CSV table of C-alpha atoms in Angstrom, one decimal:
chain,number,residue,atom,x,y,z
A,368,MET,CA,6.0,-2.0,5.9
A,369,ALA,CA,9.6,-3.0,6.7
A,370,ALA,CA,11.1,-2.1,3.4
A,371,LEU,CA,9.4,1.6,4.1
A,372,ILE,CA,11.3,1.5,7.3
A,373,GLU,CA,14.5,0.6,5.2
A,374,ALA,CA,14.3,3.0,3.2
A,375,ALA,CA,13.9,5.8,5.6
A,376,ARG,CA,17.0,5.1,6.9
A,377,ALA,CA,18.4,6.8,4.1
A,378,GLU,CA,19.7,10.5,5.2
A,379,ALA,CA,18.1,11.7,2.0
A,380,PHE,CA,14.5,10.3,2.3
A,381,PRO,CA,11.6,12.7,2.3
A,382,ALA,CA,9.8,10.5,5.2
A,383,GLU,CA,10.0,9.6,8.2
A,384,ILE,CA,8.0,6.4,9.9
A,385,VAL,CA,6.8,8.5,12.9
A,386,VAL,CA,4.4,5.4,14.4
A,387,VAL,CA,3.3,1.9,13.4
A,388,ILE,CA,-0.5,1.6,14.2
A,389,SER,CA,-2.2,-2.4,13.4
A,390,ASN,CA,-6.1,-3.2,14.5
A,391,LYS,CA,-4.7,-6.3,15.6
A,392,ALA,CA,-2.3,-7.1,18.7
A,393,ASP,CA,-0.5,-10.0,17.2
A,394,ALA,CA,0.6,-8.3,13.6
A,395,GLY,CA,4.4,-9.1,13.5
A,396,GLY,CA,4.6,-5.5,12.1
A,397,LEU,CA,4.4,-4.0,15.7
A,398,GLU,CA,7.9,-6.4,17.0
A,399,ARG,CA,9.7,-5.1,13.6
A,400,ALA,CA,9.1,-1.6,14.6
A,401,LYS,CA,10.1,-1.4,17.9
A,402,ALA,CA,12.9,-3.4,16.9
A,403,SER,CA,13.6,-0.3,14.7
A,404,GLY,CA,13.0,2.2,17.3
A,405,ILE,CA,9.6,3.5,15.8
A,406,PRO,CA,6.5,4.0,18.2
A,407,ALA,CA,4.1,1.2,17.8
A,408,LEU,CA,0.8,1.1,18.1
A,409,THR,CA,-2.3,-1.3,18.6
A,410,ILE,CA,-5.8,0.0,18.1
A,411,GLU,CA,-8.2,-3.1,18.2
A,412,SER,CA,-10.8,-2.9,16.4
A,413,LYS,CA,-13.1,-5.7,16.9
A,414,PRO,CA,-14.8,-4.1,20.1
A,415,PHE,CA,-16.0,-1.4,18.2
A,416,GLY,CA,-17.6,-4.1,16.1
A,417,ARG,CA,-19.6,-2.5,13.0
A,418,ASP,CA,-18.8,1.1,14.3
A,419,ARG,CA,-16.7,2.2,11.9
A,420,ALA,CA,-16.7,5.2,12.5
A,421,ALA,CA,-15.6,5.3,16.4
A,422,PHE,CA,-12.9,2.7,15.5
A,423,GLU,CA,-11.9,5.4,12.7
A,424,SER,CA,-11.9,8.4,15.3
A,425,ALA,CA,-9.8,5.9,17.9
A,426,LEU,CA,-7.2,6.1,14.6
A,427,GLU,CA,-7.1,9.3,13.6
A,428,SER,CA,-6.9,10.5,17.6
A,429,SER,CA,-3.6,8.8,17.5
A,430,LEU,CA,-2.5,10.0,14.2
A,431,ASN,CA,-2.8,13.2,15.4
A,432,GLN,CA,-0.7,12.2,18.1
A,433,PHE,CA,2.0,11.5,16.0
A,434,LYS,CA,1.4,14.5,13.3
A,435,VAL,CA,1.1,12.0,10.8
A,436,ASP,CA,0.8,13.1,7.3
A,437,LEU,CA,0.8,10.2,4.8
A,438,ILE,CA,-0.6,7.3,5.6
A,439,CYS,CA,0.5,4.0,4.3
A,440,LEU,CA,-1.4,0.6,4.6
A,441,GLY,CA,-0.3,-2.3,4.3
A,442,GLY,CA,-1.8,-5.2,4.9
A,443,PHE,CA,-4.6,-3.9,6.4
A,444,MET,CA,-8.0,-5.4,5.4
A,445,ARG,CA,-10.6,-2.9,7.5
A,446,LEU,CA,-12.5,-0.9,5.4
A,447,PHE,CA,-12.6,2.7,5.7
A,448,THR,CA,-15.8,4.7,5.5
A,449,ALA,CA,-16.1,7.1,2.6
A,450,GLU,CA,-15.5,10.3,5.4
A,451,PHE,CA,-12.3,8.9,6.3
A,452,VAL,CA,-10.7,8.2,3.1
A,453,GLN,CA,-12.0,11.6,2.0
A,454,ARG,CA,-10.2,14.0,4.9
A,455,TRP,CA,-7.1,12.0,3.8
A,456,HIS,CA,-7.4,12.3,-0.1
A,457,GLY,CA,-3.8,12.2,-1.3
A,458,ARG,CA,-2.5,11.5,1.4
A,459,MET,CA,-3.0,7.6,2.1
A,460,LEU,CA,-1.5,5.2,-0.1
A,461,ASN,CA,-1.9,1.4,-0.4
A,462,ILE,CA,-0.2,-1.6,-2.2
A,463,HIS,CA,-2.4,-4.0,-3.8
A,464,PRO,CA,-0.2,-7.3,-5.2
A,465,SER,CA,-2.0,-7.3,-9.1
A,466,LEU,CA,-2.0,-5.0,-11.7
A,467,LEU,CA,-5.0,-3.0,-10.9
A,468,PRO,CA,-7.4,-2.7,-12.6
A,469,SER,CA,-6.8,-5.9,-12.9
A,470,PHE,CA,-8.3,-8.0,-10.1
A,471,PRO,CA,-9.0,-6.0,-7.0
A,472,GLY,CA,-9.9,-7.3,-3.5
A,473,LEU,CA,-9.4,-10.9,-2.4
A,474,ASP,CA,-7.1,-13.5,-4.0
A,475,PRO,CA,-5.4,-11.7,-6.7
A,476,HIS,CA,-2.9,-14.2,-7.9
A,477,GLY,CA,-5.7,-16.4,-7.9
A,478,GLN,CA,-7.6,-14.6,-9.9
A,479,ALA,CA,-4.9,-14.2,-12.4
A,480,LEU,CA,-3.7,-17.5,-12.5
A,481,ARG,CA,-7.3,-18.4,-13.2
A,482,ALA,CA,-7.4,-15.5,-16.0
A,483,GLY,CA,-4.3,-17.0,-17.9
A,484,VAL,CA,-2.5,-13.9,-17.5
A,485,LYS,CA,1.5,-14.2,-18.7
A,486,ILE,CA,2.2,-10.8,-16.6
A,487,SER,CA,1.3,-10.1,-13.1
A,488,GLY,CA,2.7,-7.5,-10.7
A,489,ALA,CA,1.7,-5.0,-8.0
A,490,THR,CA,0.7,-2.0,-7.9
A,491,VAL,CA,0.8,1.5,-5.4
A,492,HIS,CA,-2.1,3.6,-5.2
A,493,PHE,CA,-3.8,6.6,-3.3
A,494,VAL,CA,-6.6,5.2,-1.5
A,495,ILE,CA,-10.5,5.9,-2.0
A,496,PRO,CA,-13.5,5.0,-0.9
A,497,GLU,CA,-14.5,2.5,-3.7
A,498,THR,CA,-11.3,-0.9,-2.9
A,499,ASP,CA,-8.8,-1.3,-4.5
A,500,ALA,CA,-9.8,1.4,-7.7
A,501,GLY,CA,-7.4,4.8,-6.3
A,502,PRO,CA,-5.3,6.9,-8.9
A,503,ILE,CA,-2.0,4.7,-9.7
A,504,LEU,CA,0.8,5.8,-8.5
A,505,MET,CA,3.9,2.9,-9.5
A,506,GLN,CA,3.3,-0.4,-10.2
A,507,GLY,CA,6.1,-3.2,-11.5
A,508,ALA,CA,5.5,-6.4,-13.1
A,509,VAL,CA,6.5,-10.0,-13.1
A,510,THR,CA,6.3,-12.8,-15.5
A,511,VAL,CA,3.6,-15.6,-14.5
A,512,CYS,CA,5.3,-18.9,-14.9
A,513,ASP,CA,3.6,-22.3,-16.3
A,514,GLY,CA,4.0,-24.0,-13.2
A,515,ASP,CA,2.9,-21.4,-10.9
A,516,THR,CA,0.9,-21.3,-7.3
A,517,SER,CA,-0.6,-18.3,-6.1
A,518,ASP,CA,2.5,-19.1,-3.3
A,519,THR,CA,5.1,-18.7,-5.9
A,520,LEU,CA,3.6,-15.8,-8.1
A,521,ALA,CA,3.0,-14.1,-4.4
A,522,ALA,CA,7.0,-14.6,-3.4
A,523,ARG,CA,7.6,-13.4,-6.8
A,524,ILE,CA,5.5,-10.0,-6.6
A,525,LEU,CA,6.7,-9.4,-3.2
A,526,LYS,CA,9.5,-8.6,-4.1
A,527,VAL,CA,8.7,-5.9,-6.2
A,528,GLU,CA,6.4,-4.6,-3.9
A,529,HIS,CA,9.2,-4.1,-1.2
A,530,ARG,CA,10.9,-2.1,-4.6
A,531,ILE,CA,7.8,0.4,-5.3
A,532,TYR,CA,6.2,1.1,-2.4
A,533,PRO,CA,9.3,3.0,-1.1
A,534,GLU,CA,9.4,4.3,-4.1
A,535,ALA,CA,6.4,5.7,-4.2
A,536,LEU,CA,6.5,6.7,-1.2
A,537,ARG,CA,9.7,8.9,-2.1
A,538,LEU,CA,8.1,10.4,-4.7
A,539,VAL,CA,4.8,11.4,-2.7
A,540,ALA,CA,6.4,12.8,0.1
A,541,SER,CA,8.9,14.8,-2.3
A,542,GLY,CA,5.9,16.2,-3.5
A,543,LYS,CA,6.9,15.2,-7.4
A,544,ILE,CA,3.4,13.5,-7.8
A,545,ARG,CA,0.3,15.5,-9.2
A,546,LEU,CA,-2.8,14.1,-8.3
A,547,VAL,CA,-5.2,15.4,-12.0
A,548,GLY,CA,-8.6,14.1,-11.2
A,549,ASP,CA,-8.3,10.4,-11.3
A,550,ILE,CA,-4.9,10.1,-12.5
A,551,CYS,CA,-1.4,10.6,-11.1
A,552,THR,CA,1.6,13.0,-13.3
A,553,THR,CA,5.0,12.5,-12.0
A,554,ALA,CA,6.9,15.6,-12.5
A,555,GLY,CA,11.0,15.2,-13.6
A,556,GLU,CA,11.3,11.4,-13.4
A,557,ALA,CA,11.9,9.9,-16.3
A,558,GLY,CA,10.2,6.0,-16.9
A,559,SER,CA,12.0,2.9,-17.6
A,560,ASP,CA,12.2,1.7,-21.5
A,561,ASN,CA,12.6,-1.9,-20.1
A,562,VAL,CA,10.3,-3.8,-21.6
A,563,LEU,CA,8.9,-7.3,-19.9
A,564,ILE,CA,7.4,-9.9,-22.9
A,565,SER,CA,6.2,-13.0,-22.0
A,566,PRO,CA,6.2,-16.2,-22.9
A,567,VAL,CA,9.4,-15.1,-24.8
A,568,ALA,CA,9.5,-17.5,-27.6
A,569,ASP,CA,12.5,-18.9,-29.1
Protein backbone atom coordinates (compact mmCIF):
# COMPACT_ATOMS: atom_id res chain seq x y z
CA MET A 1 0.00 0.00 0.00
CA ALA A 2 2.77 2.43 0.90
CA ALA A 3 4.42 1.76 -2.47
CA LEU A 4 1.16 2.51 -4.28
CA ILE A 5 0.65 5.73 -2.33
CA GLU A 6 4.21 6.85 -3.06
CA ALA A 7 3.88 6.09 -6.78
CA ALA A 8 0.54 7.91 -7.02
CA ARG A 9 2.14 11.11 -5.73
CA ALA A 10 3.88 11.55 -9.09
CA GLU A 11 2.07 14.09 -11.22
CA ALA A 12 2.09 11.85 -14.29
CA PHE A 13 0.75 8.76 -12.48
CA PRO A 14 -2.64 7.87 -14.01
CA ALA A 15 -4.37 6.78 -10.77
CA GLU A 16 -5.22 8.45 -7.48
CA ILE A 17 -5.48 6.62 -4.15
CA VAL A 18 -8.82 7.94 -2.85
CA VAL A 19 -9.38 5.70 0.19
CA VAL A 20 -7.75 2.89 2.16
CA ILE A 21 -10.13 0.35 3.71
CA SER A 22 -9.28 -2.43 6.14
CA ASN A 23 -11.39 -5.08 7.82
CA LYS A 24 -9.13 -4.85 10.89
CA ALA A 25 -8.92 -1.71 13.02
CA ASP A 26 -5.30 -2.35 14.01
CA ALA A 27 -3.98 -2.62 10.43
CA GLY A 28 -0.80 -0.56 10.16
CA GLY A 29 -1.74 0.69 6.72
CA LEU A 30 -4.57 2.80 8.15
CA GLU A 31 -2.19 5.10 10.03
CA ARG A 32 0.12 5.29 7.02
CA ALA A 33 -2.77 6.34 4.84
CA LYS A 34 -3.90 9.01 7.31
CA ALA A 35 -0.32 10.33 7.53
CA SER A 36 -0.39 10.70 3.75
CA GLY A 37 -3.67 12.62 3.84
CA ILE A 38 -5.74 9.74 2.47
CA PRO A 39 -9.09 8.80 4.07
CA ALA A 40 -8.77 5.53 5.99
CA LEU A 41 -11.77 3.43 6.99
CA THR A 42 -12.31 0.28 9.00
CA ILE A 43 -15.16 -2.05 8.13
CA GLU A 44 -14.80 -4.83 10.67
CA SER A 45 -15.62 -8.20 9.18
CA LYS A 46 -16.00 -10.09 12.47
CA PRO A 47 -19.47 -8.70 13.31
CA PHE A 48 -20.75 -10.10 10.00
CA GLY A 49 -19.59 -13.61 10.88
CA ARG A 50 -20.09 -15.89 7.91
CA ASP A 51 -22.40 -13.47 6.12
CA ARG A 52 -19.90 -12.43 3.46
CA ALA A 53 -22.57 -10.77 1.32
CA ALA A 54 -23.54 -8.40 4.16
CA PHE A 55 -19.90 -7.44 4.72
CA GLU A 56 -19.45 -6.85 0.99
CA SER A 57 -22.57 -4.69 0.90
CA ALA A 58 -21.05 -2.42 3.58
CA LEU A 59 -17.75 -2.41 1.70
CA GLU A 60 -19.43 -1.57 -1.59
CA SER A 61 -21.24 1.37 0.00
CA SER A 62 -17.88 2.88 0.98
CA LEU A 63 -16.37 2.13 -2.43
CA ASN A 64 -19.30 3.92 -4.07
CA GLN A 65 -19.06 6.82 -1.63
CA PHE A 66 -15.47 7.46 -2.72
CA LYS A 67 -16.24 6.74 -6.41
CA VAL A 68 -13.66 3.95 -6.59
CA ASP A 69 -12.90 2.62 -10.09
CA LEU A 70 -10.17 0.09 -9.23
CA ILE A 71 -9.54 -1.99 -6.12
CA CYS A 72 -5.97 -2.92 -5.16
CA LEU A 73 -5.88 -5.64 -2.51
CA GLY A 74 -2.90 -6.02 -0.21
CA GLY A 75 -2.74 -8.51 2.63
CA PHE A 76 -6.51 -8.94 2.56
CA MET A 77 -7.04 -12.46 3.89
CA ARG A 78 -10.83 -12.66 3.55
CA LEU A 79 -12.43 -14.39 0.57
CA PHE A 80 -14.99 -12.51 -1.50
CA THR A 81 -18.17 -14.04 -2.89
CA ALA A 82 -18.25 -14.86 -6.58
CA GLU A 83 -20.95 -12.22 -7.05
CA PHE A 84 -18.75 -9.44 -5.63
CA VAL A 85 -15.74 -10.54 -7.68
CA GLN A 86 -17.80 -10.65 -10.86
CA ARG A 87 -19.11 -7.11 -10.26
CA TRP A 88 -15.48 -5.95 -10.11
CA HIS A 89 -14.22 -8.16 -12.94
CA GLY A 90 -11.17 -6.56 -14.56
CA ARG A 91 -11.15 -3.81 -11.90
CA MET A 92 -9.76 -5.63 -8.84
CA LEU A 93 -6.04 -6.35 -8.52
CA ASN A 94 -4.14 -8.48 -6.02
CA ILE A 95 -0.49 -9.28 -5.42
CA HIS A 96 0.80 -12.69 -4.36
CA PRO A 97 4.38 -13.53 -3.31
CA SER A 98 5.06 -16.34 -5.76
CA LEU A 99 5.33 -16.83 -9.48
CA LEU A 100 1.75 -17.93 -10.07
CA PRO A 101 0.36 -20.37 -10.97
CA SER A 102 3.00 -21.96 -8.73
CA PHE A 103 2.42 -21.90 -4.97
CA PRO A 104 -0.98 -20.21 -4.56
CA GLY A 105 -2.64 -19.82 -1.18
CA LEU A 106 -0.96 -19.77 2.21
CA ASP A 107 2.79 -20.04 2.93
CA PRO A 108 4.01 -19.52 -0.65
CA HIS A 109 7.62 -19.02 0.50
CA GLY A 110 7.59 -22.27 2.44
CA GLN A 111 6.01 -24.02 -0.53
CA ALA A 112 8.76 -22.71 -2.80
CA LEU A 113 11.53 -23.82 -0.46
CA ARG A 114 10.03 -27.26 0.03
CA ALA A 115 9.75 -27.69 -3.74
CA GLY A 116 13.41 -26.75 -4.17
CA VAL A 117 12.78 -24.13 -6.87
CA LYS A 118 15.73 -21.94 -7.84
CA ILE A 119 13.66 -18.88 -8.80
CA SER A 120 10.64 -17.40 -7.04
CA GLY A 121 9.02 -13.99 -7.04
CA ALA A 122 5.76 -12.07 -7.01
CA THR A 123 2.71 -11.80 -9.25
CA VAL A 124 0.13 -9.05 -9.74
CA HIS A 125 -3.10 -10.50 -11.10
CA PHE A 126 -6.75 -9.71 -11.60
CA VAL A 127 -9.01 -11.26 -8.98
CA ILE A 128 -11.42 -14.02 -9.97
CA PRO A 129 -13.55 -16.24 -7.68
CA GLU A 130 -10.80 -18.90 -7.54
CA THR A 131 -7.97 -18.03 -5.12
CA ASP A 132 -4.75 -16.69 -6.71
CA ALA A 133 -5.85 -17.86 -10.14
CA GLY A 134 -6.77 -14.70 -12.06
CA PRO A 135 -5.20 -13.34 -15.26
CA ILE A 136 -1.57 -12.36 -14.67
CA LEU A 137 -0.70 -8.68 -15.11
CA MET A 138 2.96 -8.60 -14.11
CA GLN A 139 5.61 -10.73 -12.45
CA GLY A 140 9.03 -10.15 -10.94
CA ALA A 141 11.57 -12.81 -9.99
CA VAL A 142 14.40 -13.34 -7.51
CA THR A 143 16.88 -16.16 -7.05
CA VAL A 144 16.34 -18.65 -4.26
CA CYS A 145 19.55 -19.15 -2.28
CA ASP A 146 20.61 -22.41 -0.64
CA GLY A 147 20.54 -20.90 2.83
CA ASP A 148 17.19 -19.16 2.45
CA THR A 149 14.48 -19.36 5.06
CA SER A 150 10.89 -18.30 4.51
CA ASP A 151 11.76 -14.95 6.13
CA THR A 152 14.85 -14.18 4.04
CA LEU A 153 13.11 -15.17 0.82
CA ALA A 154 10.03 -13.12 1.77
CA ALA A 155 12.20 -10.04 2.41
CA ARG A 156 13.75 -10.21 -1.07
CA ILE A 157 10.41 -10.84 -2.75
CA LEU A 158 8.84 -7.91 -0.85
CA LYS A 159 11.24 -5.54 -2.65
CA VAL A 160 9.98 -6.94 -5.96
CA GLU A 161 6.37 -6.51 -4.82
CA HIS A 162 7.02 -2.83 -4.12
CA ARG A 163 8.32 -2.41 -7.68
CA ILE A 164 5.74 -4.31 -9.68
CA TYR A 165 2.46 -3.40 -7.93
CA PRO A 166 2.64 0.34 -8.73
CA GLU A 167 3.77 -0.46 -12.26
CA ALA A 168 0.90 -2.89 -12.81
CA LEU A 169 -1.57 -0.31 -11.49
CA ARG A 170 -0.09 2.27 -13.87
CA LEU A 171 -0.66 -0.03 -16.83
CA VAL A 172 -4.26 -0.80 -15.86
CA ALA A 173 -5.17 2.81 -15.03
CA SER A 174 -3.68 4.08 -18.30
CA GLY A 175 -5.72 1.58 -20.33
CA LYS A 176 -2.70 -0.34 -21.60
CA ILE A 177 -3.91 -3.72 -20.33
CA ARG A 178 -6.31 -5.70 -22.47
CA LEU A 179 -8.02 -8.76 -21.04
CA VAL A 180 -8.47 -11.46 -23.67
CA GLY A 181 -10.20 -14.37 -22.01
CA ASP A 182 -7.87 -15.40 -19.19
CA ILE A 183 -4.80 -13.67 -20.65
CA CYS A 184 -3.60 -10.07 -20.18
CA THR A 185 -1.92 -8.37 -23.11
CA THR A 186 -0.05 -5.08 -22.80
CA ALA A 187 -0.24 -2.40 -25.48
CA GLY A 188 2.84 -0.35 -26.28
CA GLU A 189 5.05 -1.79 -23.54
CA ALA A 190 8.25 -3.69 -24.31
CA GLY A 191 9.24 -6.61 -22.15
CA SER A 192 12.65 -6.86 -20.55
CA ASP A 193 15.43 -8.81 -22.23
CA ASN A 194 16.95 -9.64 -18.86
CA VAL A 195 17.44 -13.33 -18.15
CA LEU A 196 17.57 -14.64 -14.59
CA ILE A 197 19.42 -17.93 -14.20
CA SER A 198 19.88 -19.59 -10.83
CA PRO A 199 22.21 -21.02 -9.70
CA VAL A 200 24.97 -19.58 -11.89
CA ALA A 201 27.73 -22.08 -12.52
CA ASP A 202 31.34 -20.91 -12.64
